[in-house]
CSV table of C-alpha atoms and ligand atoms in Angstrom, one decimal:
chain,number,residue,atom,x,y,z
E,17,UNK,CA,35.9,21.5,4.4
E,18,UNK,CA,37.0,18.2,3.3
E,19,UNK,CA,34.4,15.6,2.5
E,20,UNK,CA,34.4,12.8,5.1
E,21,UNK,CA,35.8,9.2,3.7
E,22,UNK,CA,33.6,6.7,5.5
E,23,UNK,CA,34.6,3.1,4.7
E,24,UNK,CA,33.8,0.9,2.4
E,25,UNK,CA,34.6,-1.8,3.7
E,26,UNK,CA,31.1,-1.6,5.8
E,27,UNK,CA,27.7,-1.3,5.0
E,28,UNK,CA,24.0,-0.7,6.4
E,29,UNK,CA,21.2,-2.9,4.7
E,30,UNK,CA,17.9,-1.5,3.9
E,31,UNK,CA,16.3,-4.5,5.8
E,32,UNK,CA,12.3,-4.9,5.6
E,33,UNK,CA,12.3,-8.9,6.6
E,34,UNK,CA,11.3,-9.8,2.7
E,35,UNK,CA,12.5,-11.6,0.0
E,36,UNK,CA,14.7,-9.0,-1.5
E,37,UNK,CA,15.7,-7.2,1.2
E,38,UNK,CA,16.8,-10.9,2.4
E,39,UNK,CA,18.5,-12.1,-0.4
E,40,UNK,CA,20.5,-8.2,-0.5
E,41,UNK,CA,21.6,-8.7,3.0
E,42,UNK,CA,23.1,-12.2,2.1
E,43,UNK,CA,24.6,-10.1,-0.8
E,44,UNK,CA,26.3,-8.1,1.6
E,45,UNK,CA,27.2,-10.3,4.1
E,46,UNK,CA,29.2,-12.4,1.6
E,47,UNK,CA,31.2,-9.1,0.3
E,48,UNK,CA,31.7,-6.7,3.3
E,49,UNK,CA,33.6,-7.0,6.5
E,50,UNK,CA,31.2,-5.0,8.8
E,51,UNK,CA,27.6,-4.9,7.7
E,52,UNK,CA,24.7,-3.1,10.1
E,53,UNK,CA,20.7,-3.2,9.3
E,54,UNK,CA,18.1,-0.6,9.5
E,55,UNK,CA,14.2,-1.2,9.0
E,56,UNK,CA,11.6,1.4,9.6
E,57,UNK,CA,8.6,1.3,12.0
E,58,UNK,CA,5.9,3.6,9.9
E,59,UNK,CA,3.0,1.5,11.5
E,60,UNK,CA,2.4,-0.3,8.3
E,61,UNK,CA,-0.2,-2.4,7.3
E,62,UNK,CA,1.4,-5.7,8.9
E,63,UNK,CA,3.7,-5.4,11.1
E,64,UNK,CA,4.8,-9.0,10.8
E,65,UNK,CA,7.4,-7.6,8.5
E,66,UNK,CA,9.3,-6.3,12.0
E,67,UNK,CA,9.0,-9.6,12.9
E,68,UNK,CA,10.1,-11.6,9.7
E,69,UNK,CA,13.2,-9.0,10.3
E,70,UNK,CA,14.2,-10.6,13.4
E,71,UNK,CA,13.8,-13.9,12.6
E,72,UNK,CA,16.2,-13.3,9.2
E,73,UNK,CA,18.8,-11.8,11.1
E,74,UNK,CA,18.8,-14.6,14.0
E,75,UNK,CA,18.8,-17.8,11.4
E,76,UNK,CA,21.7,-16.3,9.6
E,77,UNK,CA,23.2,-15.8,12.3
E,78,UNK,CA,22.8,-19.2,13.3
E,79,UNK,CA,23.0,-21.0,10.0
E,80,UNK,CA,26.5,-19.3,9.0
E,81,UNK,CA,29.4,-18.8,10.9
E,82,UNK,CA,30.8,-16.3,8.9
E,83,UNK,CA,28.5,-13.7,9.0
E,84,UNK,CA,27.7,-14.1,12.4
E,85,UNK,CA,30.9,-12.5,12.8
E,86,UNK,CA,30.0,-9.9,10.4
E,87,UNK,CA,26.6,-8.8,11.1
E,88,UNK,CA,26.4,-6.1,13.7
E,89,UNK,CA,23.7,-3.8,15.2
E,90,UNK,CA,19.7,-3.5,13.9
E,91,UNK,CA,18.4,-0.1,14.3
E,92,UNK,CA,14.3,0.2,13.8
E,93,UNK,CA,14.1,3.8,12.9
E,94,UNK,CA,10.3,5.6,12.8
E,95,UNK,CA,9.0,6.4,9.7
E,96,UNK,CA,5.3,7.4,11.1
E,97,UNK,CA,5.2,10.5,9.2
E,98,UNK,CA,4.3,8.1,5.9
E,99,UNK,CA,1.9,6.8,8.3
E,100,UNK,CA,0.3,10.8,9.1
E,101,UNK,CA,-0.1,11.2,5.2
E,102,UNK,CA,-1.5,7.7,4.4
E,103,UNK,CA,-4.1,7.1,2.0
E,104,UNK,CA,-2.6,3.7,0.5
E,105,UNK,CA,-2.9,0.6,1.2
E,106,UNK,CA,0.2,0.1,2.9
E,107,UNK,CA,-0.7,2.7,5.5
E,108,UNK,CA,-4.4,2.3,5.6
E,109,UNK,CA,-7.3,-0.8,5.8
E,110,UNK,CA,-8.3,0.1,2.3
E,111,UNK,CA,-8.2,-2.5,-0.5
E,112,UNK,CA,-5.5,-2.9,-2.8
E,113,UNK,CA,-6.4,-1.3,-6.6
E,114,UNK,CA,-4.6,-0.3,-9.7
E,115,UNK,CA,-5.1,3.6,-10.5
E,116,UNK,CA,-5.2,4.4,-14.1
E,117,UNK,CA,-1.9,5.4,-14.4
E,118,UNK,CA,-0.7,1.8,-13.9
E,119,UNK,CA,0.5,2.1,-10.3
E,120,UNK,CA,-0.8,-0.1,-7.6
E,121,UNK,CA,-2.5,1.9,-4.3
E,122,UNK,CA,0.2,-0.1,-2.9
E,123,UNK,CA,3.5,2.6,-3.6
E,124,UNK,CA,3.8,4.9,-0.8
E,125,UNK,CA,5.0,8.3,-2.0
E,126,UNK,CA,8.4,9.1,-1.3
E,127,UNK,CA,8.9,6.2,1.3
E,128,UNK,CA,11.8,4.6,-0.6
E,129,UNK,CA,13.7,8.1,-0.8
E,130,UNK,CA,12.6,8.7,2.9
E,131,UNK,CA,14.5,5.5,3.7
E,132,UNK,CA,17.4,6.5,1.8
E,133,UNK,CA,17.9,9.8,3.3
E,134,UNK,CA,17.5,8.0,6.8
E,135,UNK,CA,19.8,5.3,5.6
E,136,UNK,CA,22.5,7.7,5.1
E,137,UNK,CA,21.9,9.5,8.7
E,138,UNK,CA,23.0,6.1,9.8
E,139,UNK,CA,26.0,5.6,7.2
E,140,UNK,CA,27.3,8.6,8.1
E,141,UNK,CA,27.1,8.1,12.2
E,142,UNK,CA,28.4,4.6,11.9
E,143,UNK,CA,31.2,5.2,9.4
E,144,UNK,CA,28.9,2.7,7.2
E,145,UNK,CA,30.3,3.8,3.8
E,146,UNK,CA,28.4,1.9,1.7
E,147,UNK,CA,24.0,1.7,1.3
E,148,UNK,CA,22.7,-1.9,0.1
E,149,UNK,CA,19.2,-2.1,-0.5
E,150,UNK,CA,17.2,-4.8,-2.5
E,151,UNK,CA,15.2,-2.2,-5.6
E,152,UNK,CA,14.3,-4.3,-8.4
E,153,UNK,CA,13.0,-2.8,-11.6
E,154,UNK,CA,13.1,-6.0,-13.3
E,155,UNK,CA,9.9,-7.8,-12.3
E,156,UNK,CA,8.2,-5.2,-10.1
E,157,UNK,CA,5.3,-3.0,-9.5
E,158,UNK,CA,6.4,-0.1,-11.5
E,159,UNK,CA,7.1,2.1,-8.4
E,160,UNK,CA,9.2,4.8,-9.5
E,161,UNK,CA,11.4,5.0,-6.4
E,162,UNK,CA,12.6,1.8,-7.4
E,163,UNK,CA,14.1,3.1,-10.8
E,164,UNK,CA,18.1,3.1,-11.5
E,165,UNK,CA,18.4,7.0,-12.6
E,166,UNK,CA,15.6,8.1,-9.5
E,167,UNK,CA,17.8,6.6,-6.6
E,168,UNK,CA,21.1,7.9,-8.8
E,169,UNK,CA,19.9,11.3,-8.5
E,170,UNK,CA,18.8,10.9,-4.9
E,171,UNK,CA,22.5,9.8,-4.2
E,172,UNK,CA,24.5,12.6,-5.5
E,173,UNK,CA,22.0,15.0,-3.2
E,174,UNK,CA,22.5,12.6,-0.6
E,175,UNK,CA,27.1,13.2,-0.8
E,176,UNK,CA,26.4,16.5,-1.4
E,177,UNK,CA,24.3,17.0,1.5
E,178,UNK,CA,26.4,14.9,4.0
E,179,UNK,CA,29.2,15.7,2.3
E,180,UNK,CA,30.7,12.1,2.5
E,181,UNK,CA,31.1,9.3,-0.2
E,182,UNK,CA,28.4,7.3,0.8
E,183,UNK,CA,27.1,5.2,-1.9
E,184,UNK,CA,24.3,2.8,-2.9
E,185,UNK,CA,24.7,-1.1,-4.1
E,186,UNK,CA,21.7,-2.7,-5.2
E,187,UNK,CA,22.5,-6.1,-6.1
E,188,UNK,CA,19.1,-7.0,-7.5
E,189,UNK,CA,18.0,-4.2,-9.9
E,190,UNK,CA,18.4,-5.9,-13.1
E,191,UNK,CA,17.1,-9.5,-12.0
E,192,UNK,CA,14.4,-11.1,-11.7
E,193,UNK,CA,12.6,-12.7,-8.8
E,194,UNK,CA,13.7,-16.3,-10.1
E,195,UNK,CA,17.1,-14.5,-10.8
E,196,UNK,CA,17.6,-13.3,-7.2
E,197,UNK,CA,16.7,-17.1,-5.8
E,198,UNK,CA,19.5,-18.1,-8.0
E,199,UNK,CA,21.9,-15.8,-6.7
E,200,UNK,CA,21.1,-16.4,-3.1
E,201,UNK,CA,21.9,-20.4,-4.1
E,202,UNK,CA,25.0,-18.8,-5.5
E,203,UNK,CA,25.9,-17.1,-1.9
E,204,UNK,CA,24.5,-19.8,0.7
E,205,UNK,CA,23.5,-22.8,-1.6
E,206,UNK,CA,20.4,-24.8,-0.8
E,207,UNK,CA,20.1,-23.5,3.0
E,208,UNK,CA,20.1,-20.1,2.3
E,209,UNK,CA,17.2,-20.4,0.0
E,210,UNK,CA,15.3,-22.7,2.2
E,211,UNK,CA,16.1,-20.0,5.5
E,212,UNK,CA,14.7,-17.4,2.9
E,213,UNK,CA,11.8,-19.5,1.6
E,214,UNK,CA,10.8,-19.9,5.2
E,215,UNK,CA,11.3,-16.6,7.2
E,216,UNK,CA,10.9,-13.7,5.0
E,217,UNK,CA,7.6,-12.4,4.6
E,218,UNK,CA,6.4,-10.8,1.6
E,219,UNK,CA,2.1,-10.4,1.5
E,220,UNK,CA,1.0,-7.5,1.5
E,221,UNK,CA,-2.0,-8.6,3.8
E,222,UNK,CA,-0.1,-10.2,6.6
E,223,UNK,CA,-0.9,-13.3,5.9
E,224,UNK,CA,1.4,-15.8,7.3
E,225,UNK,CA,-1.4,-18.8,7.4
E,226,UNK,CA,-1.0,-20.6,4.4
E,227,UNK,CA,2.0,-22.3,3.7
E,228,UNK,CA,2.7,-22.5,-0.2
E,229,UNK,CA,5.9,-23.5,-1.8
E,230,UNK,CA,7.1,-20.2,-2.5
E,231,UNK,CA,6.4,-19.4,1.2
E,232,UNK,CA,3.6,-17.9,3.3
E,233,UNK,CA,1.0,-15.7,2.0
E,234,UNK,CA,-2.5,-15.1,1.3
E,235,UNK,CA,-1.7,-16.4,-2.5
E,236,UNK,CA,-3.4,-13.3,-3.9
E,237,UNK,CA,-2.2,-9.9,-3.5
E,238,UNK,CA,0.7,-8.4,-5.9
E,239,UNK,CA,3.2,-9.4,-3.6
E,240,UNK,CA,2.2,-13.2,-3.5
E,241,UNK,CA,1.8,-13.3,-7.3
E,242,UNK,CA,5.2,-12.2,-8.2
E,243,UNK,CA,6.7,-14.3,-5.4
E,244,UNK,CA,5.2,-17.2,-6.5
E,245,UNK,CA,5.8,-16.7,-10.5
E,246,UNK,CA,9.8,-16.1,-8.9
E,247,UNK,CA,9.5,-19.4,-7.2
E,248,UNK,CA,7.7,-21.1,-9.8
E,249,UNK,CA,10.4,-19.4,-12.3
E,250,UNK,CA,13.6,-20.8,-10.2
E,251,UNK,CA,12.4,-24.2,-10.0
E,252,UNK,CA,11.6,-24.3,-13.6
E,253,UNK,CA,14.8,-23.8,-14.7
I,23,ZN,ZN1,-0.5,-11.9,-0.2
């Protein structure tokens, strides 16, 4: 059996409608010919996040001619079964907390692997041979799924198992928030960032009332404080 050469020339983004995930698929869209998206339902917490997806997709569409041409299908796959296990805050109405260990209630066991290993169901379909995805383990909330050598390992299982070259860009690992608003400048100057600023969502309460410079949030969770200090970073500078 020969292992199958998907190509690499196209990608599927890990798409969840915030800033990361945002500023990745921009990534892509400037460097591949063919690029596809995938988010997953797993009745989270908010799901205004589905909605912020849509809304990226359509005003980059809109806003740049270029990757109109390039950006293809959105698949919403379920992911309910992080939903059946729950117990964090993500899945449940309980309030957000740091355990002792150091790692917000916030980090869903094994959701970023069970994306991945979804992610690569697709890629492999959709002769998609490349997996972009926004992890960050410069300025984040210590979630070990995020880490370089954990999603390095996960990929070698993941050829092995498909037994196709499939492979994982993550544009964003070693910046930081500010970083990754300087970079999207760098891909789709002042309009990108603005599109950005405006539609992706990243609270982890839903809150999509207040309107701060950074964006919308409820200016307190995790998620609002790092977005913020990113913002507040990138405009310092
Ligand atoms: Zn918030």
């Amino acid at each position: 059996m020969k292992m199958r050469k998907l190509s690499k020339n196209k990608a599927v983004v890990l798409f969840s409608g915030g800033q990361d995930s945002s500023i990745a698929l921009a990534w892509a869209l400037d460097r591949f010919e063919h690029i596809e998206t995938i988010g997953f339902d797993y009745s989270q917490r908010h799901a205004i996040e589905l909605g912020a997806r849509k809304k990226v997709r359509s005003v980059l569409k809109e806003n740049f001619a270029e990757w109109d041409a390039r950006l293809g299908d959105d698949l919403v796959v379920s992911a309910g079964g992080l939903h059946d296990l729950g117990a964090t805050a993500m899945t449940d109405h309980i309030a957000i907390e740091v355990a002792e260990d150091g790692l917000p209630n916030t980090f869903v066991p094994g959701r970023n692997l069970l994306f991945l290993v979804l992610a690569a169901g697709m890629a492999y379909r959709r002769d998609l041979g490349v997996i972009v995805a926004g992890m960050c383990e410069a300025d984040y909330s210590g979630y070990p799924d995020c880490r370089e050598g954990a999603l390095a390992a996960q990929m070698k299982a993941l050829q092995l198992g498909v037994d196709a070259n499939v492979s994982l860009e993550t544009p964003l690992m070693h910046i930081d928030k500010a970083e990754s608003w300087r970079l999207a400048e760098k891909l789709g100057g002042e309009k990108l960032v603005t599109l950005i600023n405006e539609h992706s969502h990243s609270c982890y309460q839903g809150v999509r009332a207040t309107r701060y410079d950074w964006g919308y949030g409820c200016g307190e969770c995790p998620a609002c404080e790092l977005r913020a200090k990113g913002w507040a970073g990138y405009k310092a500078a």
